[in-house]
Coordinates of C-alpha atoms in Angstrom, one line a residue:
Chain K
M34 CA 75.2 136.3 108.4
S35 CA 72.0 134.7 109.6
G36 CA 73.4 133.2 112.7
S37 CA 75.6 134.8 115.3
A38 CA 79.3 134.0 115.1
G39 CA 79.0 132.2 118.5
S40 CA 75.9 130.2 117.5
L41 CA 77.6 129.0 114.0
K42 CA 80.6 128.1 115.5
N43 CA 78.7 125.9 117.9
K44 CA 76.7 124.5 114.9
S45 CA 80.6 123.6 113.7
Y46 CA 80.9 121.3 116.6
E47 CA 77.7 119.9 116.7
L48 CA 78.3 118.5 113.1
R49 CA 81.5 117.5 113.8
K50 CA 80.3 115.4 116.8
R51 CA 77.4 114.0 114.5
V52 CA 79.9 113.1 111.7
L53 CA 82.1 111.5 114.5
D54 CA 79.4 109.6 115.8
M55 CA 77.7 108.2 112.8
C56 CA 81.3 107.2 111.3
V57 CA 82.3 105.6 114.6
K58 CA 78.9 103.5 114.7
A59 CA 79.1 102.5 111.3
G60 CA 82.8 101.7 111.7
T61 CA 83.4 103.4 108.2
G62 CA 83.3 106.8 106.5
H63 CA 85.6 109.7 105.7
V64 CA 85.8 111.3 108.9
T65 CA 88.7 113.6 108.3
S66 CA 87.6 114.6 104.6
S67 CA 84.3 115.8 106.5
L68 CA 86.2 117.4 109.1
S69 CA 88.3 119.8 107.0
S70 CA 84.9 120.9 105.3
V71 CA 82.7 121.4 108.2
D72 CA 83.3 125.2 108.4
I73 CA 82.8 125.8 104.8
M74 CA 79.3 124.1 105.0
V75 CA 78.1 125.9 108.0
A76 CA 78.9 129.0 106.3
L77 CA 76.8 127.9 103.2
Y78 CA 73.9 126.3 104.9
Y79 CA 73.7 128.1 108.2
G80 CA 75.5 131.5 107.3
G81 CA 72.7 132.8 104.8
I82 CA 74.4 131.9 101.4
L83 CA 72.6 129.2 100.2
K84 CA 68.9 129.3 99.5
Y85 CA 67.2 126.1 99.9
D86 CA 63.8 124.8 101.1
T87 CA 63.6 121.7 103.2
D88 CA 59.9 121.2 102.7
N89 CA 60.6 121.3 98.9
P90 CA 63.9 120.1 98.0
Q91 CA 63.2 120.2 94.2
W92 CA 62.3 123.9 94.6
N93 CA 63.0 125.1 91.0
A94 CA 64.5 128.6 92.2
R95 CA 66.8 127.0 95.0
D96 CA 70.4 127.0 94.9
R97 CA 72.2 124.0 93.6
F98 CA 74.9 122.7 95.8
I99 CA 77.1 119.7 94.2
L100 CA 79.5 118.0 96.8
S101 CA 82.0 117.0 94.5
K102 CA 84.3 115.7 96.8
G103 CA 81.6 112.8 97.6
Q104 CA 83.6 111.2 100.4
A105 CA 82.5 114.0 102.8
S106 CA 79.0 112.6 102.5
P107 CA 78.7 111.9 106.2
L108 CA 79.1 115.9 106.8
L109 CA 76.4 116.7 103.9
Y110 CA 74.3 114.0 105.4
A111 CA 74.2 115.6 108.7
V112 CA 73.7 119.1 107.6
L113 CA 70.7 117.6 105.8
A114 CA 69.2 116.1 108.8
D115 CA 70.0 118.9 110.9
T116 CA 68.4 121.7 108.7
G117 CA 65.2 119.2 108.1
F118 CA 65.4 117.5 104.7
F119 CA 65.0 114.2 106.7
E120 CA 64.8 112.9 110.1
L121 CA 68.0 113.1 112.4
S122 CA 67.7 109.4 113.1
E123 CA 68.5 108.7 109.8
L124 CA 72.2 109.5 110.4
D125 CA 72.2 106.2 112.8
R126 CA 71.7 104.2 110.1
F127 CA 74.5 105.6 107.9
A128 CA 76.3 102.8 106.1
Q129 CA 74.0 100.2 107.6
L130 CA 71.5 97.6 106.7
D131 CA 68.3 99.5 105.9
G132 CA 69.7 102.9 105.8
M133 CA 69.2 105.5 103.5
F134 CA 72.5 106.1 102.3
G135 CA 76.3 105.2 102.7
V136 CA 79.9 106.2 102.5
H137 CA 79.6 108.1 99.0
L138 CA 77.1 110.4 98.2
Q139 CA 74.0 109.2 96.9
W140 CA 71.7 111.6 94.7
D141 CA 68.6 110.1 95.4
V142 CA 68.6 111.3 99.2
P143 CA 66.4 114.5 99.7
G144 CA 68.7 117.3 99.5
V145 CA 71.4 115.8 97.5
E146 CA 71.6 116.8 93.8
L147 CA 74.4 114.1 92.7
T148 CA 76.0 111.0 92.9
S149 CA 79.6 111.3 93.8
G150 CA 82.5 109.3 95.1
S151 CA 84.6 109.1 91.8
L152 CA 86.1 112.6 91.7
G153 CA 86.0 115.1 88.9
H154 CA 82.7 114.6 88.2
G155 CA 80.5 117.3 90.5
F156 CA 82.4 120.0 89.4
G157 CA 81.7 119.6 85.9
V158 CA 78.0 118.7 86.3
A159 CA 77.8 121.9 88.3
A160 CA 79.2 123.7 85.3
G161 CA 76.3 122.2 83.2
I162 CA 73.7 123.1 85.6
A163 CA 74.9 126.9 85.5
L164 CA 75.0 126.8 81.9
G165 CA 71.5 125.8 81.7
A166 CA 70.5 128.4 84.4
L167 CA 72.1 131.2 82.2
M168 CA 70.3 129.6 79.2
D169 CA 66.8 130.0 81.1
K170 CA 67.8 133.3 82.8
D171 CA 67.4 131.7 86.0
L172 CA 68.6 133.5 89.0
F173 CA 69.8 130.6 91.3
M174 CA 73.7 130.0 92.1
V175 CA 75.3 126.8 91.6
F176 CA 77.9 126.1 94.3
T177 CA 80.4 123.2 94.3
L178 CA 82.7 121.9 96.8
L179 CA 86.0 120.3 95.3
G180 CA 88.5 118.6 97.2
D181 CA 92.1 119.7 96.7
G182 CA 93.2 116.0 95.6
E183 CA 90.1 116.0 93.2
C184 CA 92.1 118.7 91.3
Y185 CA 94.6 116.1 90.2
E186 CA 91.4 114.9 88.1
G187 CA 92.1 116.2 84.3
S188 CA 88.3 116.6 83.9
I189 CA 88.6 119.4 86.7
W190 CA 90.7 121.4 84.3
E191 CA 88.5 120.6 81.2
S192 CA 85.3 121.9 83.1
A193 CA 87.5 124.8 84.6
M194 CA 88.2 126.3 81.3
F195 CA 84.9 125.6 79.9
A196 CA 83.0 127.4 83.0
A197 CA 85.4 130.4 82.5
H198 CA 85.0 130.6 78.6
N199 CA 81.0 130.3 78.6
K200 CA 81.2 132.9 81.3
L201 CA 79.4 131.1 84.1
N202 CA 79.4 133.9 86.9
N203 CA 76.8 132.1 88.6
L204 CA 79.3 129.1 89.5
V205 CA 81.0 129.3 92.7
A206 CA 83.9 126.9 93.2
I207 CA 85.3 126.1 96.6
V208 CA 88.5 124.2 97.0
D209 CA 88.9 122.5 100.4
R210 CA 92.4 122.8 100.5
N211 CA 93.6 120.2 103.2
Y212 CA 96.8 119.7 101.3
L213 CA 96.5 115.8 102.4
C214 CA 95.5 112.9 100.1
V215 CA 95.2 109.2 100.7
T216 CA 98.8 108.5 101.2
D217 CA 100.6 111.6 101.7
F218 CA 100.8 115.4 101.6
T219 CA 99.5 116.9 97.8
E220 CA 102.9 118.9 97.8
N221 CA 104.9 115.8 98.2
I222 CA 102.8 113.7 95.6
I223 CA 102.6 116.2 92.7
A224 CA 102.5 119.7 94.0
L225 CA 99.1 121.7 93.4
E226 CA 100.6 125.0 93.9
P227 CA 100.5 127.9 93.0
M228 CA 96.9 126.9 93.0
E229 CA 95.4 130.3 92.8
D230 CA 97.5 131.0 89.5
K231 CA 96.2 127.5 87.9
W232 CA 92.7 128.8 88.3
R233 CA 93.5 132.4 87.4
A234 CA 94.9 131.3 84.3
C235 CA 91.7 129.2 83.4
G236 CA 90.0 132.4 83.6
W237 CA 88.5 132.3 87.2
N238 CA 88.0 135.1 89.7
V239 CA 90.2 133.6 92.7
K240 CA 89.9 134.4 96.4
R241 CA 92.0 132.6 99.4
V242 CA 90.5 132.5 102.4
N243 CA 90.8 130.5 105.8
G244 CA 88.6 127.9 105.5
H245 CA 87.9 127.4 108.9
S246 CA 86.8 131.0 109.4
I247 CA 83.0 131.0 108.7
E248 CA 83.2 135.1 109.0
D249 CA 85.9 134.9 106.3
I250 CA 83.8 132.5 104.2
V251 CA 80.6 134.3 104.6
E252 CA 82.3 137.5 104.1
A253 CA 83.9 136.1 100.6
L254 CA 80.2 135.2 99.6
A255 CA 78.4 137.9 100.8
Y256 CA 77.8 139.5 97.5
V257 CA 78.2 136.6 95.1
R258 CA 74.8 137.1 93.6
C259 CA 75.5 140.6 92.3
R260 CA 79.3 140.6 91.3
R261 CA 79.9 142.7 88.1
S262 CA 82.4 140.1 86.6
H263 CA 81.6 137.9 83.9
K264 CA 84.1 135.1 85.6
P265 CA 83.1 132.3 87.7
L266 CA 84.7 132.5 91.2
V267 CA 86.7 130.0 93.2
L268 CA 87.4 130.2 96.9
I269 CA 90.7 128.2 97.7
A270 CA 89.8 127.7 101.3
D271 CA 92.9 126.5 103.2
T272 CA 91.9 123.8 105.9
V273 CA 93.2 121.2 107.8
K274 CA 92.3 117.5 107.1
G275 CA 90.9 116.3 110.7
E276 CA 90.4 120.0 112.0
G277 CA 88.7 120.1 115.3
I278 CA 89.6 116.6 116.5
E279 CA 93.6 117.1 116.8
C280 CA 94.6 113.7 117.2
L281 CA 93.0 112.7 113.8
T282 CA 94.8 115.6 111.8
N283 CA 97.4 115.9 109.4
N284 CA 97.9 112.1 109.2
P285 CA 97.0 110.4 106.0
I286 CA 96.3 107.2 108.0
W287 CA 92.7 108.4 108.9
H288 CA 91.6 108.9 105.2
G289 CA 88.6 106.7 104.6
Q290 CA 88.3 105.4 108.0
A291 CA 86.6 105.5 111.4
P292 CA 88.3 105.5 114.5
K293 CA 87.5 102.4 116.5
G294 CA 87.9 101.7 120.3
K295 CA 90.3 103.7 122.0
D296 CA 91.1 105.7 118.9
A297 CA 87.3 106.8 118.9
E298 CA 87.1 107.4 122.7
M299 CA 90.4 109.5 122.2
A300 CA 88.6 111.4 119.1
R301 CA 85.9 112.2 121.5
V302 CA 87.7 113.3 124.0
C303 CA 89.8 115.7 121.5
L304 CA 86.6 117.1 120.2
L305 CA 85.5 118.0 123.5
M306 CA 88.5 119.5 124.6
R307 CA 88.6 122.0 121.6
Q308 CA 85.1 122.7 122.2
D309 CA 85.9 123.6 126.0
N310 CA 88.9 125.6 124.8
E311 CA 86.8 127.9 122.3
Chain C
M286 CA 66.8 105.9 48.3
N287 CA 68.3 109.1 49.2
N288 CA 71.6 107.8 49.8
I289 CA 72.7 110.6 52.4
A290 CA 75.2 110.5 54.9
Q291 CA 73.6 108.7 58.2
R292 CA 75.3 111.7 60.2
D293 CA 73.3 114.3 57.7
A294 CA 70.0 112.3 58.1
F295 CA 70.5 112.3 62.0
W296 CA 71.8 115.9 62.6
N297 CA 69.1 117.1 59.9
K298 CA 66.1 115.5 62.0
I299 CA 67.8 116.9 65.2
Y300 CA 67.7 120.5 63.7
E301 CA 64.1 120.1 62.7
I302 CA 63.4 119.3 66.5
A303 CA 65.6 121.8 68.1
A304 CA 64.1 124.6 65.9
A305 CA 60.9 123.9 67.3
D306 CA 62.0 123.5 71.2
R307 CA 64.7 125.8 72.5
N308 CA 65.2 123.0 75.3
V309 CA 67.3 120.9 72.5
V310 CA 70.8 121.4 73.3
L311 CA 73.7 120.1 71.0
I312 CA 77.3 119.8 72.3
S313 CA 79.9 119.1 70.3
A314 CA 83.3 118.0 70.7
D315 CA 84.5 120.2 68.2
M316 CA 83.2 118.3 65.6
G317 CA 82.3 119.7 62.2
A318 CA 79.8 118.8 59.3
P319 CA 77.5 120.7 57.2
S320 CA 74.4 119.6 59.0
L321 CA 76.1 120.7 62.4
D322 CA 77.3 124.2 60.7
K323 CA 73.6 125.2 60.2
F324 CA 72.6 124.3 63.5
R325 CA 75.5 126.5 64.9
K326 CA 74.5 129.1 62.4
D327 CA 70.6 129.4 63.3
L328 CA 70.4 128.0 66.6
P329 CA 73.6 129.2 68.1
A330 CA 71.8 129.8 71.8
Q331 CA 71.5 125.8 71.6
F332 CA 74.9 124.8 70.4
V333 CA 77.7 124.1 72.6
N334 CA 81.4 123.5 71.7
A335 CA 83.0 121.6 74.5
G336 CA 86.3 121.4 72.7
I337 CA 88.2 118.4 72.4
A338 CA 87.3 117.4 75.8
E339 CA 84.6 114.2 75.8
Q340 CA 84.9 114.0 79.6
N341 CA 83.8 117.5 80.0
A342 CA 81.1 117.2 77.2
V343 CA 79.3 114.5 79.2
L344 CA 79.5 116.1 82.6
I345 CA 78.4 119.4 80.9
G346 CA 75.5 117.4 79.3
A347 CA 74.5 115.8 82.7
G348 CA 74.1 119.2 84.4
L349 CA 72.2 120.5 81.4
A350 CA 70.0 117.4 81.3
L351 CA 69.5 117.9 85.1
K352 CA 68.5 121.6 84.4
G353 CA 65.7 119.9 82.0
K354 CA 67.4 120.2 78.6
K355 CA 67.3 117.6 75.8
V356 CA 71.2 117.1 75.4
Y357 CA 72.8 115.6 72.3
L358 CA 76.3 115.0 72.5
Y359 CA 78.4 114.5 69.3
A360 CA 82.0 113.2 68.4
I361 CA 84.1 110.4 67.2
A362 CA 82.8 107.2 68.4
P363 CA 85.8 105.7 70.3
F364 CA 86.2 108.8 71.9
I365 CA 82.8 109.7 73.1
T366 CA 82.4 106.3 74.7
L367 CA 85.5 105.4 75.9
R368 CA 87.5 108.6 76.6
C369 CA 84.5 109.5 78.9
L370 CA 83.7 106.0 80.0
E371 CA 83.6 106.8 83.8
Q372 CA 81.6 109.9 83.2
I373 CA 78.9 108.0 81.2
R374 CA 79.0 105.0 83.8
V375 CA 78.3 107.5 87.0
E376 CA 76.2 110.1 85.5
C377 CA 74.3 107.8 82.6
S378 CA 74.2 104.6 83.9
I379 CA 74.4 104.7 87.7
M380 CA 72.3 108.0 87.8
N381 CA 70.4 107.3 84.8
I382 CA 70.2 110.8 83.7
P383 CA 69.0 110.8 79.9
M384 CA 71.0 112.2 77.1
T385 CA 71.9 111.1 73.4
I386 CA 75.3 110.2 72.7
A387 CA 76.2 110.2 68.7
G388 CA 79.4 108.8 67.8
V389 CA 80.3 108.9 64.6
G390 CA 82.8 106.5 62.8
A391 CA 81.1 102.8 63.7
G392 CA 83.6 100.1 63.1
M393 CA 86.3 100.7 60.6
S394 CA 84.6 103.8 58.5
Y395 CA 87.3 105.7 59.5
E396 CA 89.3 103.5 57.5
D397 CA 93.0 105.1 56.7
S398 CA 92.6 107.1 60.3
G399 CA 93.8 103.8 61.8
P400 CA 92.7 102.1 64.9
T401 CA 92.7 105.1 67.2
H402 CA 89.6 105.8 65.1
H403 CA 88.0 102.7 64.6
A404 CA 85.1 101.5 67.0
L405 CA 85.4 98.1 67.5
E406 CA 84.6 97.3 71.0
D407 CA 82.0 100.4 71.8
I408 CA 79.0 97.9 71.5
A409 CA 80.6 95.4 74.0
I410 CA 81.6 98.3 76.4
M411 CA 78.2 100.4 76.4
R412 CA 75.8 97.4 76.4
S413 CA 77.7 96.1 79.4
M414 CA 75.8 98.8 81.9
P415 CA 72.5 99.3 82.4
N416 CA 70.5 102.2 81.5
I417 CA 72.2 102.4 78.3
T418 CA 70.3 101.9 74.6
I419 CA 72.4 101.2 71.5
H420 CA 71.2 102.2 68.4
N421 CA 73.6 100.7 65.7
I422 CA 72.3 102.6 62.4
T423 CA 72.1 100.7 59.3
D424 CA 70.9 103.5 57.1
S425 CA 69.9 107.2 56.6
V426 CA 66.2 106.0 56.8
M427 CA 66.6 104.5 60.5
A428 CA 69.3 107.6 61.3
R429 CA 66.4 110.0 61.0
A430 CA 63.9 107.8 62.7
V431 CA 66.2 107.2 65.5
A432 CA 66.7 111.1 65.8
A433 CA 63.0 111.4 65.8
M434 CA 62.7 109.0 68.7
S435 CA 65.5 110.2 70.7
Y436 CA 63.5 113.4 71.7
N437 CA 61.6 111.3 73.9
I438 CA 64.3 109.0 75.5
K439 CA 64.1 107.9 79.2
N440 CA 67.6 107.0 79.3
T441 CA 70.8 107.4 77.9
T442 CA 71.1 106.3 74.1
Y443 CA 74.1 105.6 72.1
V444 CA 73.7 106.3 68.6
R445 CA 76.5 104.7 66.6
I446 CA 76.8 106.3 63.3
D447 CA 78.7 105.0 60.3
R448 CA 80.8 107.3 57.9
E449 CA 80.1 105.4 55.0
V450 CA 76.9 106.3 52.6
F451 CA 75.1 103.1 52.2
P452 CA 71.9 102.8 49.6
D453 CA 68.9 102.8 52.2
I454 CA 67.5 99.4 52.8
Y455 CA 64.5 100.6 54.9
S456 CA 61.3 102.5 53.5
P457 CA 60.6 105.9 55.0
D458 CA 57.5 104.8 56.7
T459 CA 59.6 102.0 58.8
V460 CA 58.4 101.7 62.2
F461 CA 61.9 101.1 64.1
T462 CA 60.4 100.1 67.6
A463 CA 61.3 96.4 67.5
G464 CA 65.0 97.0 67.7
A465 CA 65.4 94.2 65.1
S466 CA 64.0 93.4 61.4
V467 CA 64.0 90.7 58.9
V468 CA 65.1 92.4 55.9
K469 CA 65.5 89.2 54.2
T470 CA 63.6 85.8 54.4
G471 CA 65.2 82.6 53.9
K472 CA 64.8 79.1 54.6
D473 CA 68.2 77.4 55.1
F474 CA 69.6 79.6 57.7
Y475 CA 69.8 82.9 59.3
L476 CA 72.5 85.8 58.7
V477 CA 72.2 88.0 61.8
S478 CA 73.9 91.2 61.3
T479 CA 74.2 95.1 62.8
G480 CA 75.1 98.3 61.1
C481 CA 77.2 98.3 57.9
M482 CA 77.6 94.4 58.0
T483 CA 73.8 94.4 57.3
H484 CA 74.3 95.6 53.9
T485 CA 77.1 93.0 53.3
A486 CA 74.8 90.4 54.6
L487 CA 72.3 91.0 51.9
Q488 CA 75.0 91.2 49.4
V489 CA 76.5 87.9 50.5
A490 CA 72.8 86.3 50.9
K491 CA 72.2 87.3 47.2
R492 CA 75.5 85.6 46.0
L493 CA 74.5 82.6 48.1
E494 CA 71.0 82.4 46.6
E495 CA 72.7 81.9 43.1
R496 CA 74.0 78.5 44.6
S497 CA 70.6 77.7 45.9
I498 CA 71.2 78.5 49.4
H499 CA 68.4 80.6 50.7
A500 CA 69.7 82.7 53.6
G501 CA 67.4 85.2 55.7
V502 CA 69.0 88.2 57.0
I503 CA 68.0 89.9 60.5
D504 CA 69.1 93.4 61.2
I505 CA 69.8 93.8 65.1
Y506 CA 69.8 97.5 65.2
R507 CA 69.3 98.0 69.0
F508 CA 71.0 96.9 72.0
P509 CA 70.3 95.2 74.5
I510 CA 68.5 92.7 72.0
N511 CA 64.6 92.3 71.8
E512 CA 64.5 88.4 73.2
A513 CA 61.0 88.0 72.0
F514 CA 61.3 89.4 68.4
L515 CA 64.2 86.9 68.3
M516 CA 62.6 83.7 69.9
E517 CA 59.9 84.4 67.3
T518 CA 61.7 84.8 64.4
L519 CA 64.4 82.1 65.2
R520 CA 61.7 79.5 65.9
G521 CA 62.8 76.2 64.2
V522 CA 66.1 77.8 62.8
K523 CA 69.0 75.4 63.2
K524 CA 71.7 77.5 62.1
I525 CA 72.5 81.2 62.5
V526 CA 76.1 83.2 61.4
T527 CA 76.4 86.4 62.9
L528 CA 78.2 89.4 61.0
E529 CA 79.6 92.3 62.7
E530 CA 82.2 94.9 62.2
H531 CA 83.3 94.8 65.7
F532 CA 85.6 92.8 68.1
L533 CA 83.8 89.3 68.8
A534 CA 84.3 89.7 72.4
G535 CA 81.2 91.1 73.6
G536 CA 79.7 92.1 70.7
L537 CA 76.8 90.9 68.7
G538 CA 77.7 87.4 68.3
S539 CA 78.2 87.2 72.0
A540 CA 75.1 89.1 72.8
L541 CA 73.0 86.6 70.5
G542 CA 75.1 83.7 72.0
E543 CA 73.6 84.8 75.5
V544 CA 70.0 84.9 74.2
I545 CA 70.5 81.3 72.8
I546 CA 72.3 80.1 76.0
D547 CA 69.7 81.5 78.3
N548 CA 66.9 80.0 76.3
S549 CA 68.6 76.7 75.6
L550 CA 67.8 77.2 71.8
P551 CA 68.7 74.2 69.6
V552 CA 70.7 76.0 67.2
K553 CA 74.2 76.2 65.8
L554 CA 75.8 79.6 66.1
R555 CA 79.0 81.0 64.2
R556 CA 80.3 84.2 64.8
L557 CA 82.0 86.1 62.1
G558 CA 83.7 89.5 63.3
I559 CA 87.3 90.4 64.3
G560 CA 89.2 88.2 66.7
H561 CA 91.7 89.4 69.0
D562 CA 94.1 87.5 67.3
K563 CA 94.0 89.9 64.4
G564 CA 93.9 92.7 67.0
F565 CA 94.0 96.3 65.7
C566 CA 95.4 97.0 62.7
Y567 CA 97.3 100.0 60.4
K568 CA 96.1 98.9 56.9
Y569 CA 95.7 101.6 54.2
G570 CA 93.6 101.6 50.9
G571 CA 90.2 101.7 52.2
R572 CA 87.5 99.8 54.2
E573 CA 87.7 96.6 52.1
V574 CA 91.5 96.4 52.3
I575 CA 90.8 96.3 56.1
R576 CA 88.1 94.0 55.7
E577 CA 90.3 91.5 53.6
Y578 CA 92.8 91.5 56.5
Y579 CA 90.3 90.6 59.0
G580 CA 88.6 88.3 56.9
L581 CA 85.4 90.2 56.5
D582 CA 85.2 90.4 52.8
K583 CA 82.2 89.1 51.2
G584 CA 84.6 86.1 49.3
S585 CA 86.0 85.2 53.1
L586 CA 82.6 85.6 54.2
E587 CA 81.0 83.2 52.0
R588 CA 83.6 80.7 52.3
K589 CA 83.5 80.7 55.9
I590 CA 79.5 80.5 55.7
E591 CA 79.6 77.4 53.4
E592 CA 82.1 75.5 55.4
F593 CA 79.7 76.1 58.3
L594 CA 76.7 75.3 56.6
K595 CA 78.5 71.5 55.7
D596 CA 79.1 70.9 58.9

């Protein structure tokens, strides 16, 4: 890990605060979808997993990170600003007049590879980039972050079978398994479990991790560039939607909206309490 | 006249291009043809079978294009446009990732395969999106020329290929940059057609000629329509009939009507194609039988045109 465990935890807190602030200010944005992915993104961007160059976003040898669950754009934008792809002040204009970006992911933002918002796209495009990299004998990796609800899209499984058949072992998918969709828990809507079996049956190497343990995620991905397997790798990361702000967790009503007024104040207090407890 | 299938003319040219540039990649949604077999055999590293999974084919194609590949997709026309329409919308139209989408089975060229395989609304749907160019192929000369042009596209191109083998109407040295061409001059009125119906239009014009009705024929082979070309060509023309093997809603006639309205052209337009009243159909016995059902056979067309000219 490039940062100490403590500093990475602090980074998680910092990013949660940024996500909350930018969404509250804009009065929109998928706060809880972003919060469940925070620790995964900290592991990737701050834990020494992803190779990137903020001075040269189009660096040929960069790892490609494809945010397939494009509704978590506030989080990716916060990460990209924090790491230096663009000014932090840009976050204050999230989804506002003259802003560079809005609610769903936009590909022309420095550091963003792909437009997203409609689900089931990014994963397949990531597989295409990975195939192209193998054709060209490039050594970079392709990482893609999926929502678990996104796995209802049929195209996910088309691409999953394709990736395994074509031995795309330079492709890593991470499923943010927060169990919650727009209206209900996934297992009430249409059961997604047994998730591991589904991916394994498609020909993938599967690891299940605690999606809020940065250490576990980093460890699971530590030797990802020198795996002997020809199979692509999926991490199923168990998470909590809204993690870090207890008053927003595990309630579908908070999908796709930012807390306002007293709710926003309560969210800030919850986040602060969580930080103090750690 | 070399009278080869448009499909083979197109893929033979792509084969030549791909043999000279390993960045050219062909993604097939489990389609077979001798011209494809040659590609698969000789250039296996550049051939990808996406399976019967058109959504995945577009997504993989988008990823390969982002990686710098020149991407060609191939499947049956209604499947490679409609099954994966939203992938085309996001990756090709919104993001403007360039690829060449070749769909075989223009209009009713899948004949007895029935309406699931007929492409009757693909032009309307594909032309409704920005950053998409449609090439509706008329003959094998054009198929080869469009293949050559596709190597340098800046945005996604949908190449609409007919299964039927037609006589070539274009000479091998034709330049296809205008998007439309006067394939027969005339003085009484113009038949404006696209794809397979250009062959029908020429036949109808010839029969009308025998009755001293002199029809010109314009082949519109690219959408969006080249307005400047049409404005110039149709100057002074009083009557136009459009012919298309496609639903009237949103097709060639609609597109031409938009040009006429937008430019306040003083011209009467009659659109001949497939009305929603007839809808999709299961008719067997070949393309002509289906055309008769839809009133697109030569006899019906002549009758409708003559009535229109009397107005």
